GROMACS .gro file of N, CA and C in nm:
model
  435
    1MET      N    1  -2.348  -0.873  -5.853
    1MET     CA    2  -2.388  -0.858  -5.705
    1MET      C    3  -2.230  -0.874  -5.629
    2PRO      N    4  -2.228  -0.749  -5.483
    2PRO     CA    5  -2.109  -0.775  -5.442
    2PRO      C    6  -2.099  -0.866  -5.342
    3ASN      N    7  -1.949  -0.925  -5.374
    3ASN     CA    8  -1.915  -1.013  -5.262
    3ASN      C    9  -1.951  -0.982  -5.109
    4ARG      N   10  -2.002  -1.037  -5.036
    4ARG     CA   11  -2.068  -1.034  -4.896
    4ARG      C   12  -1.907  -1.008  -4.798
    5SER      N   13  -1.815  -1.073  -4.836
    5SER     CA   14  -1.711  -1.077  -4.753
    5SER      C   15  -1.649  -0.930  -4.725
    6SER      N   16  -1.653  -0.889  -4.849
    6SER     CA   17  -1.588  -0.745  -4.893
    6SER      C   18  -1.669  -0.644  -4.845
    7HIS      N   19  -1.816  -0.665  -4.840
    7HIS     CA   20  -1.876  -0.540  -4.795
    7HIS      C   21  -1.898  -0.556  -4.647
    8SER      N   22  -1.878  -0.640  -4.572
    8SER     CA   23  -1.870  -0.640  -4.450
    8SER      C   24  -1.716  -0.595  -4.356
    9THR      N   25  -1.641  -0.608  -4.437
    9THR     CA   26  -1.534  -0.597  -4.437
    9THR      C   27  -1.511  -0.408  -4.433
   10ARG      N   28  -1.566  -0.366  -4.533
   10ARG     CA   29  -1.572  -0.247  -4.568
   10ARG      C   30  -1.669  -0.159  -4.447
   11ARG      N   31  -1.765  -0.232  -4.383
   11ARG     CA   32  -1.855  -0.161  -4.277
   11ARG      C   33  -1.738  -0.157  -4.175
   12ARG      N   34  -1.698  -0.281  -4.132
   12ARG     CA   35  -1.589  -0.275  -4.009
   12ARG      C   36  -1.499  -0.198  -4.026
   13ILE      N   37  -1.422  -0.143  -4.109
   13ILE     CA   38  -1.342  -0.071  -4.134
   13ILE      C   39  -1.401   0.069  -4.132
   14GLY      N   40  -1.526   0.090  -4.142
   14GLY     CA   41  -1.608   0.229  -4.143
   14GLY      C   42  -1.637   0.255  -4.011
   15LEU      N   43  -1.658   0.138  -3.920
   15LEU     CA   44  -1.707   0.196  -3.785
   15LEU      C   45  -1.568   0.226  -3.690
   16ARG      N   46  -1.432   0.184  -3.732
   16ARG     CA   47  -1.347   0.199  -3.630
   16ARG      C   48  -1.327   0.350  -3.636
   17PRO      N   49  -1.316   0.423  -3.717
   17PRO     CA   50  -1.336   0.600  -3.667
   17PRO      C   51  -1.426   0.630  -3.574
   18VAL      N   52  -1.535   0.577  -3.614
   18VAL     CA   53  -1.668   0.606  -3.527
   18VAL      C   54  -1.680   0.576  -3.357
   19VAL      N   55  -1.637   0.424  -3.367
   19VAL     CA   56  -1.562   0.391  -3.214
   19VAL      C   57  -1.489   0.467  -3.167
   20SER      N   58  -1.364   0.527  -3.235
   20SER     CA   59  -1.238   0.589  -3.153
   20SER      C   60  -1.283   0.698  -3.116
   21ILE      N   61  -1.381   0.789  -3.187
   21ILE     CA   62  -1.447   0.914  -3.170
   21ILE      C   63  -1.535   0.890  -3.057
   22LEU      N   64  -1.622   0.805  -3.043
   22LEU     CA   65  -1.707   0.804  -2.932
   22LEU      C   66  -1.606   0.767  -2.816
   23ALA      N   67  -1.493   0.666  -2.812
   23ALA     CA   68  -1.422   0.662  -2.707
   23ALA      C   69  -1.350   0.806  -2.651
   24LEU      N   70  -1.298   0.893  -2.787
   24LEU     CA   71  -1.259   1.009  -2.738
   24LEU      C   72  -1.355   1.085  -2.651
   25LEU      N   73  -1.480   1.097  -2.699
   25LEU     CA   74  -1.588   1.184  -2.632
   25LEU      C   75  -1.610   1.166  -2.531
   26ALA      N   76  -1.618   1.007  -2.467
   26ALA     CA   77  -1.636   0.959  -2.377
   26ALA      C   78  -1.523   1.009  -2.254
   27CYS      N   79  -1.374   1.001  -2.314
   27CYS     CA   80  -1.284   1.027  -2.251
   27CYS      C   81  -1.288   1.192  -2.175
   28THR      N   82  -1.314   1.278  -2.290
   28THR     CA   83  -1.323   1.426  -2.274
   28THR      C   84  -1.461   1.443  -2.175
   29ALA      N   85  -1.545   1.381  -2.183
   29ALA     CA   86  -1.671   1.393  -2.093
   29ALA      C   87  -1.613   1.352  -1.964
   30TRP      N   88  -1.542   1.263  -1.932
   30TRP     CA   89  -1.501   1.198  -1.784
   30TRP      C   90  -1.388   1.300  -1.744
   31LEU      N   91  -1.314   1.374  -1.802
   31LEU     CA   92  -1.195   1.453  -1.775
   31LEU      C   93  -1.257   1.556  -1.663
   32PRO      N   94  -1.326   1.641  -1.722
   32PRO     CA   95  -1.399   1.761  -1.629
   32PRO      C   96  -1.481   1.713  -1.526
   33ALA      N   97  -1.540   1.594  -1.528
   33ALA     CA   98  -1.592   1.571  -1.402
   33ALA      C   99  -1.477   1.532  -1.293
   34HIS      N  100  -1.389   1.446  -1.344
   34HIS     CA  101  -1.305   1.403  -1.255
   34HIS      C  102  -1.222   1.511  -1.203
   35ALA      N  103  -1.181   1.621  -1.286
   35ALA     CA  104  -1.091   1.705  -1.243
   35ALA      C  105  -1.174   1.807  -1.139
   36ALA      N  106  -1.321   1.771  -1.137
   36ALA     CA  107  -1.398   1.869  -1.038
   36ALA      C  108  -1.371   1.811  -0.911
   37ASP      N  109  -1.340   1.680  -0.901
   37ASP     CA  110  -1.370   1.600  -0.768
   37ASP      C  111  -1.256   1.725  -0.682
   38PRO      N  112  -1.268   1.725  -0.566
   38PRO     CA  113  -1.221   1.770  -0.438
   38PRO      C  114  -1.076   1.694  -0.452
   39LEU      N  115  -0.955   1.740  -0.426
   39LEU     CA  116  -0.845   1.691  -0.406
   39LEU      C  117  -0.842   1.600  -0.254
   40PRO      N  118  -0.781   1.452  -0.260
   40PRO     CA  119  -0.795   1.398  -0.150
   40PRO      C  120  -0.749   1.481  -0.032
   41GLN      N  121  -0.800   1.434   0.102
   41GLN     CA  122  -0.791   1.467   0.208
   41GLN      C  123  -0.617   1.468   0.260
   42GLU      N  124  -0.587   1.606   0.291
   42GLU     CA  125  -0.423   1.583   0.326
   42GLU      C  126  -0.397   1.508   0.470
   43ARG      N  127  -0.321   1.456   0.440
   43ARG     CA  128  -0.257   1.331   0.525
   43ARG      C  129  -0.218   1.391   0.659
   44LEU      N  130  -0.259   1.353   0.764
   44LEU     CA  131  -0.271   1.400   0.884
   44LEU      C  132  -0.128   1.365   0.964
   45ARG      N  133  -0.108   1.417   1.070
   45ARG     CA  134   0.015   1.359   1.142
   45ARG      C  135  -0.005   1.323   1.293
   46GLY      N  136   0.080   1.242   1.352
   46GLY     CA  137   0.046   1.196   1.480
   46GLY      C  138  -0.075   1.149   1.537
   47CYS      N  139  -0.133   1.183   1.600
   47CYS     CA  140  -0.251   1.086   1.665
   47CYS      C  141  -0.388   1.112   1.564
   48ALA      N  142  -0.378   1.207   1.506
   48ALA     CA  143  -0.496   1.262   1.407
   48ALA      C  144  -0.462   1.191   1.284
   49GLY      N  145  -0.348   1.158   1.248
   49GLY     CA  146  -0.324   1.071   1.128
   49GLY      C  147  -0.364   0.922   1.156
   50LYS      N  148  -0.313   0.882   1.302
   50LYS     CA  149  -0.361   0.733   1.325
   50LYS      C  150  -0.510   0.731   1.335
   51LYS      N  151  -0.563   0.839   1.391
   51LYS     CA  152  -0.726   0.827   1.382
   51LYS      C  153  -0.766   0.821   1.265
   52GLN      N  154  -0.702   0.901   1.182
   52GLN     CA  155  -0.761   0.899   1.014
   52GLN      C  156  -0.767   0.782   0.955
   53ASP      N  157  -0.642   0.706   0.992
   53ASP     CA  158  -0.608   0.554   0.937
   53ASP      C  159  -0.724   0.472   0.965
   54ILE      N  160  -0.728   0.463   1.078
   54ILE     CA  161  -0.811   0.362   1.156
   54ILE      C  162  -0.957   0.394   1.073
   55GLU      N  163  -0.980   0.518   1.077
   55GLU     CA  164  -1.143   0.553   1.020
   55GLU      C  165  -1.160   0.495   0.878
   56ARG      N  166  -1.052   0.536   0.804
   56ARG     CA  167  -1.016   0.467   0.628
   56ARG      C  168  -1.045   0.337   0.655
   57GLU      N  169  -0.957   0.241   0.729
   57GLU     CA  170  -0.985   0.087   0.729
   57GLU      C  171  -1.099   0.068   0.764
   58LEU      N  172  -1.167   0.135   0.868
   58LEU     CA  173  -1.296   0.106   0.912
   58LEU      C  174  -1.389   0.108   0.807
   59ARG      N  175  -1.364   0.198   0.711
   59ARG     CA  176  -1.492   0.210   0.626
   59ARG      C  177  -1.511   0.109   0.517
   60PHE      N  178  -1.370   0.061   0.490
   60PHE     CA  179  -1.299  -0.032   0.369
   60PHE      C  180  -1.369  -0.167   0.439
   61ALA      N  181  -1.351  -0.184   0.560
   61ALA     CA  182  -1.402  -0.321   0.643
   61ALA      C  183  -1.564  -0.335   0.641
   62GLN      N  184  -1.645  -0.208   0.661
   62GLN     CA  185  -1.757  -0.208   0.638
   62GLN      C  186  -1.795  -0.217   0.511
   63GLU      N  187  -1.746  -0.149   0.395
   63GLU     CA  188  -1.826  -0.192   0.249
   63GLU      C  189  -1.762  -0.330   0.228
   64SER      N  190  -1.674  -0.386   0.272
   64SER     CA  191  -1.662  -0.537   0.217
   64SER      C  192  -1.726  -0.611   0.349
   65GLY      N  193  -1.797  -0.574   0.427
   65GLY     CA  194  -1.890  -0.651   0.506
   65GLY      C  195  -1.786  -0.733   0.612
   66ASN      N  196  -1.702  -0.693   0.625
   66ASN     CA  197  -1.590  -0.802   0.731
   66ASN      C  198  -1.618  -0.738   0.876
   67LYS      N  199  -1.695  -0.816   0.925
   67LYS     CA  200  -1.738  -0.808   1.055
   67LYS      C  201  -1.666  -0.779   1.183
   68ASN      N  202  -1.555  -0.887   1.166
   68ASN     CA  203  -1.475  -0.935   1.263
   68ASN      C  204  -1.359  -0.784   1.265
   69ARG      N  205  -1.308  -0.768   1.141
   69ARG     CA  206  -1.207  -0.644   1.092
   69ARG      C  207  -1.296  -0.542   1.170
   70VAL      N  208  -1.428  -0.500   1.133
   70VAL     CA  209  -1.494  -0.364   1.169
   70VAL      C  210  -1.490  -0.373   1.310
   71LYS      N  211  -1.520  -0.472   1.407
   71LYS     CA  212  -1.516  -0.496   1.545
   71LYS      C  213  -1.371  -0.438   1.602
   72GLY      N  214  -1.269  -0.522   1.535
   72GLY     CA  215  -1.128  -0.463   1.583
   72GLY      C  216  -1.108  -0.337   1.565
   73LEU      N  217  -1.150  -0.278   1.446
   73LEU     CA  218  -1.120  -0.124   1.435
   73LEU      C  219  -1.182  -0.059   1.501
   74GLN      N  220  -1.313  -0.093   1.530
   74GLN     CA  221  -1.403  -0.021   1.634
   74GLN      C  222  -1.300   0.011   1.759
   75GLU      N  223  -1.264  -0.121   1.787
   75GLU     CA  224  -1.173  -0.092   1.961
   75GLU      C  225  -1.052  -0.020   1.937
   76ALA      N  226  -1.008  -0.047   1.799
   76ALA     CA  227  -0.856   0.045   1.797
   76ALA      C  228  -0.892   0.209   1.793
   77LEU      N  229  -1.046   0.215   1.720
   77LEU     CA  230  -1.081   0.353   1.757
   77LEU      C  231  -1.102   0.442   1.878
   78ALA      N  232  -1.180   0.346   1.964
   78ALA     CA  233  -1.188   0.381   2.084
   78ALA      C  234  -1.065   0.401   2.165
   79GLY      N  235  -1.000   0.339   2.128
   79GLY     CA  236  -0.851   0.334   2.221
   79GLY      C  237  -0.741   0.465   2.175
   80ALA      N  238  -0.776   0.482   2.012
   80ALA     CA  239  -0.705   0.587   1.982
   80ALA      C  240  -0.733   0.749   2.058
   81SER      N  241  -0.829   0.752   2.099
   81SER     CA  242  -0.902   0.851   2.192
   81SER      C  243  -0.802   0.884   2.291
   82GLN      N  244  -0.733   0.783   2.337
   82GLN     CA  245  -0.669   0.822   2.471
   82GLN      C  246  -0.494   0.864   2.405
   83CYS      N  247  -0.474   0.846   2.270
   83CYS     CA  248  -0.352   0.894   2.201
   83CYS      C  249  -0.327   1.042   2.232
   84THR      N  250  -0.186   1.054   2.251
   84THR     CA  251  -0.137   1.152   2.246
   84THR      C  252  -0.017   1.174   2.169
   85ASP      N  253   0.020   1.277   2.119
   85ASP     CA  254   0.117   1.295   2.008
   85ASP      C  255   0.265   1.264   2.061
   86ALA      N  256   0.283   1.285   2.182
   86ALA     CA  257   0.422   1.239   2.255
   86ALA      C  258   0.441   1.129   2.287
   87GLY      N  259   0.324   1.032   2.312
   87GLY     CA  260   0.314   0.915   2.366
   87GLY      C  261   0.342   0.847   2.224
   88LEU      N  262   0.251   0.875   2.118
   88LEU     CA  263   0.269   0.804   1.992
   88LEU      C  264   0.418   0.797   1.949
   89GLN      N  265   0.489   0.942   1.958
   89GLN     CA  266   0.617   0.933   1.919
   89GLN      C  267   0.725   0.865   1.995
   90ARG      N  268   0.695   0.847   2.147
   90ARG     CA  269   0.774   0.765   2.181
   90ARG      C  270   0.761   0.625   2.145
   91GLU      N  271   0.647   0.571   2.115
   91GLU     CA  272   0.628   0.439   2.108
   91GLU      C  273   0.682   0.410   1.968
   92ARG      N  274   0.652   0.493   1.870
   92ARG     CA  275   0.756   0.496   1.743
   92ARG      C  276   0.882   0.462   1.721
   93GLU      N  277   0.961   0.568   1.846
   93GLU     CA  278   1.090   0.577   1.850
   93GLU      C  279   1.148   0.438   1.914
   94GLY      N  280   1.040   0.369   2.024
   94GLY     CA  281   1.052   0.256   2.055
   94GLY      C  282   1.051   0.170   1.963
   95LYS      N  283   1.017   0.159   1.845
   95LYS     CA  284   0.976   0.041   1.771
   95LYS      C  285   1.110   0.051   1.653
   96VAL      N  286   1.154   0.158   1.627
   96VAL     CA  287   1.293   0.190   1.595
   96VAL      C  288   1.442   0.125   1.645
   97ARG      N  289   1.434   0.144   1.779
   97ARG     CA  290   1.534   0.109   1.852
   97ARG      C  291   1.516  -0.051   1.844
   98ASP      N  292   1.397  -0.111   1.836
   98ASP     CA  293   1.346  -0.255   1.834
   98ASP      C  294   1.412  -0.305   1.710
   99ALA      N  295   1.380  -0.224   1.612
   99ALA     CA  296   1.418  -0.249   1.491
   99ALA      C  297   1.572  -0.265   1.444
  100GLN      N  298   1.633  -0.157   1.508
  100GLN     CA  299   1.783  -0.122   1.527
  100GLN      C  300   1.877  -0.291   1.576
  101ALA      N  301   1.802  -0.296   1.681
  101ALA     CA  302   1.856  -0.399   1.764
  101ALA      C  303   1.848  -0.552   1.694
  102LYS      N  304   1.749  -0.556   1.601
  102LYS     CA  305   1.691  -0.689   1.547
  102LYS      C  306   1.792  -0.671   1.410
  103VAL      N  307   1.811  -0.568   1.369
  103VAL     CA  308   1.938  -0.554   1.259
  103VAL      C  309   2.060  -0.603   1.265
  104LYS      N  310   2.088  -0.531   1.418
  104LYS     CA  311   2.259  -0.591   1.459
  104LYS      C  312   2.262  -0.726   1.484
  105GLU      N  313   2.149  -0.799   1.544
  105GLU     CA  314   2.163  -0.932   1.574
  105GLU      C  315   2.162  -1.007   1.419
  106ARG      N  316   2.057  -0.965   1.329
  106ARG     CA  317   2.092  -1.053   1.184
  106ARG      C  318   2.219  -1.023   1.161
  107GLU      N  319   2.271  -0.883   1.155
  107GLU     CA  320   2.399  -0.887   1.097
  107GLU      C  321   2.543  -0.970   1.158
  108ASP      N  322   2.508  -0.983   1.302
  108ASP     CA  323   2.602  -1.070   1.376
  108ASP      C  324   2.581  -1.238   1.330
  109GLU      N  325   2.450  -1.284   1.317
  109GLU     CA  326   2.417  -1.417   1.271
  109GLU      C  327   2.473  -1.412   1.129
  110LEU      N  328   2.426  -1.337   1.033
  110LEU     CA  329   2.533  -1.329   0.879
  110LEU      C  330   2.666  -1.380   0.899
  111ALA      N  331   2.738  -1.264   0.982
  111ALA     CA  332   2.867  -1.292   0.990
  111ALA      C  333   2.917  -1.436   1.048
  112GLU      N  334   2.829  -1.484   1.140
  112GLU     CA  335   2.884  -1.598   1.184
  112GLU      C  336   2.835  -1.713   1.091
  113LYS      N  337   2.756  -1.697   0.997
  113LYS     CA  338   2.720  -1.808   0.887
  113LYS      C  339   2.835  -1.768   0.806
  114GLN      N  340   2.880  -1.653   0.747
  114GLN     CA  341   2.990  -1.644   0.639
  114GLN      C  342   3.097  -1.708   0.695
  115ALA      N  343   3.136  -1.722   0.836
  115ALA     CA  344   3.254  -1.749   0.885
  115ALA      C  345   3.257  -1.897   0.891
  116LYS      N  346   3.147  -1.961   0.896
  116LYS     CA  347   3.135  -2.099   0.866
  116LYS      C  348   3.127  -2.146   0.716
  117GLY      N  349   3.081  -2.074   0.620
  117GLY     CA  350   3.110  -2.095   0.477
  117GLY      C  351   2.992  -2.170   0.406
  118LYS      N  352   2.867  -2.223   0.466
  118LYS     CA  353   2.776  -2.311   0.452
  118LYS      C  354   2.675  -2.183   0.322
  119GLN      N  355   2.683  -2.214   0.232
  119GLN     CA  356   2.622  -2.102   0.157
  119GLN      C  357   2.434  -2.129   0.175
  120LYS      N  358   2.386  -2.228   0.187
  120LYS     CA  359   2.260  -2.224   0.227
  120LYS      C  360   2.231  -2.144   0.351
  121ASP      N  361   2.289  -2.159   0.467
  121ASP     CA  362   2.301  -2.091   0.588
  121ASP      C  363   2.304  -1.949   0.571
  122ILE      N  364   2.418  -1.901   0.482
  122ILE     CA  365   2.443  -1.754   0.467
  122ILE      C  366   2.339  -1.707   0.395
  123THR      N  367   2.260  -1.767   0.260
  123THR     CA  368   2.166  -1.708   0.192
  123THR      C  369   2.022  -1.682   0.284
  124LYS      N  370   1.985  -1.814   0.368
  124LYS     CA  371   1.910  -1.761   0.471
  124LYS      C  372   1.915  -1.658   0.584
  125ALA      N  373   2.055  -1.627   0.636
  125ALA     CA  374   2.071  -1.519   0.699
  125ALA      C  375   2.079  -1.408   0.649
  126GLN      N  376   2.113  -1.383   0.510
  126GLN     CA  377   2.116  -1.271   0.432
  126GLN      C  378   1.943  -1.218   0.400
  127ARG      N  379   1.849  -1.326   0.386
  127ARG     CA  380   1.734  -1.302   0.385
  127ARG      C  381   1.655  -1.231   0.518
  128LYS      N  382   1.709  -1.295   0.605
  128LYS     CA  383   1.653  -1.254   0.736
  128LYS      C  384   1.690  -1.100   0.776
  129LEU      N  385   1.839  -1.068   0.728
  129LEU     CA  386   1.905  -0.955   0.744
  129LEU      C  387   1.832  -0.851   0.667
  130ASP      N  388   1.797  -0.908   0.540
  130ASP     CA  389   1.705  -0.763   0.459
  130ASP      C  390   1.562  -0.759   0.507
  131ASP      N  391   1.504  -0.876   0.581
  131ASP     CA  392   1.368  -0.850   0.606
  131ASP      C  393   1.389  -0.736   0.751
  132ALA      N  394   1.486  -0.783   0.823
  132ALA     CA  395   1.488  -0.711   0.923
  132ALA      C  396   1.528  -0.563   0.872
  133ARG      N  397   1.603  -0.534   0.801
  133ARG     CA  398   1.605  -0.419   0.745
  133ARG      C  399   1.499  -0.322   0.685
  134ALA      N  400   1.393  -0.408   0.597
  134ALA     CA  401   1.264  -0.352   0.559
  134ALA      C  402   1.219  -0.292   0.675
  135ASP      N  403   1.178  -0.396   0.798
  135ASP     CA  404   1.130  -0.354   0.918
  135ASP      C  405   1.153  -0.226   0.952
  136LEU      N  406   1.308  -0.217   0.941
  136LEU     CA  407   1.373  -0.097   1.041
  136LEU      C  408   1.323   0.028   0.934
  137SER      N  409   1.345   0.008   0.844
  137SER     CA  410   1.306   0.121   0.718
  137SER      C  411   1.138   0.180   0.742
  138ALA      N  412   1.053   0.071   0.775
  138ALA     CA  413   0.904   0.109   0.794
  138ALA      C  414   0.886   0.194   0.936
  139ALA      N  415   0.977   0.114   1.001
  139ALA     CA  416   0.945   0.171   1.137
  139ALA      C  417   1.010   0.299   1.167
  140GLN      N  418   1.109   0.372   1.082
  140GLN     CA  419   1.173   0.500   1.071
  140GLN      C  420   1.106   0.596   0.988
  141ALA      N  421   1.019   0.528   0.892
  141ALA     CA  422   0.922   0.595   0.812
  141ALA      C  423   0.817   0.639   0.930
  142GLU      N  424   0.771   0.564   0.997
  142GLU     CA  425   0.651   0.579   1.106
  142GLU      C  426   0.686   0.722   1.193
  143VAL      N  427   0.802   0.708   1.234
  143VAL     CA  428   0.857   0.819   1.336
  143VAL      C  429   0.805   0.961   1.270
  144TYR      N  430   0.787   0.979   1.152
  144TYR     CA  431   0.774   1.156   1.085
  144TYR      C  432   0.664   1.122   1.030
  145ARG      N  433   0.577   1.025   1.034
  145ARG     CA  434   0.399   1.052   1.021
  145ARG      C  435   0.321   1.104   1.118
   0.00000   0.00000   0.00000
């Protein structure tokens, strides 16, 4: 009579190729269906892009049942109807100018802390400067959206 443990081992080894083949078949069945999906909608610019972003966020909020977020986004969408591309561009450029001023302020603070020489204060000022630079980069990226 064969040893049961060796019999079950052979069975498990024998199933591995079957499982691999099934996984491969599942993937190959998924790929054509996935490839047939339409391409994601092209990113719009200006006010149309802003409205598109609000509508996308609104769908997410509705799907997750976040009533407060839905209400706020509906108000934002209503306000977006007053948007003009020129006005949006001015607003975004204003944010860049504000962020540039904040970076300059943070650079001056860092220089002041470096002159005093306290490492703890220098580290904190450097972190604030890094945050201000990140905000500036984000504001600059928005100008071209």
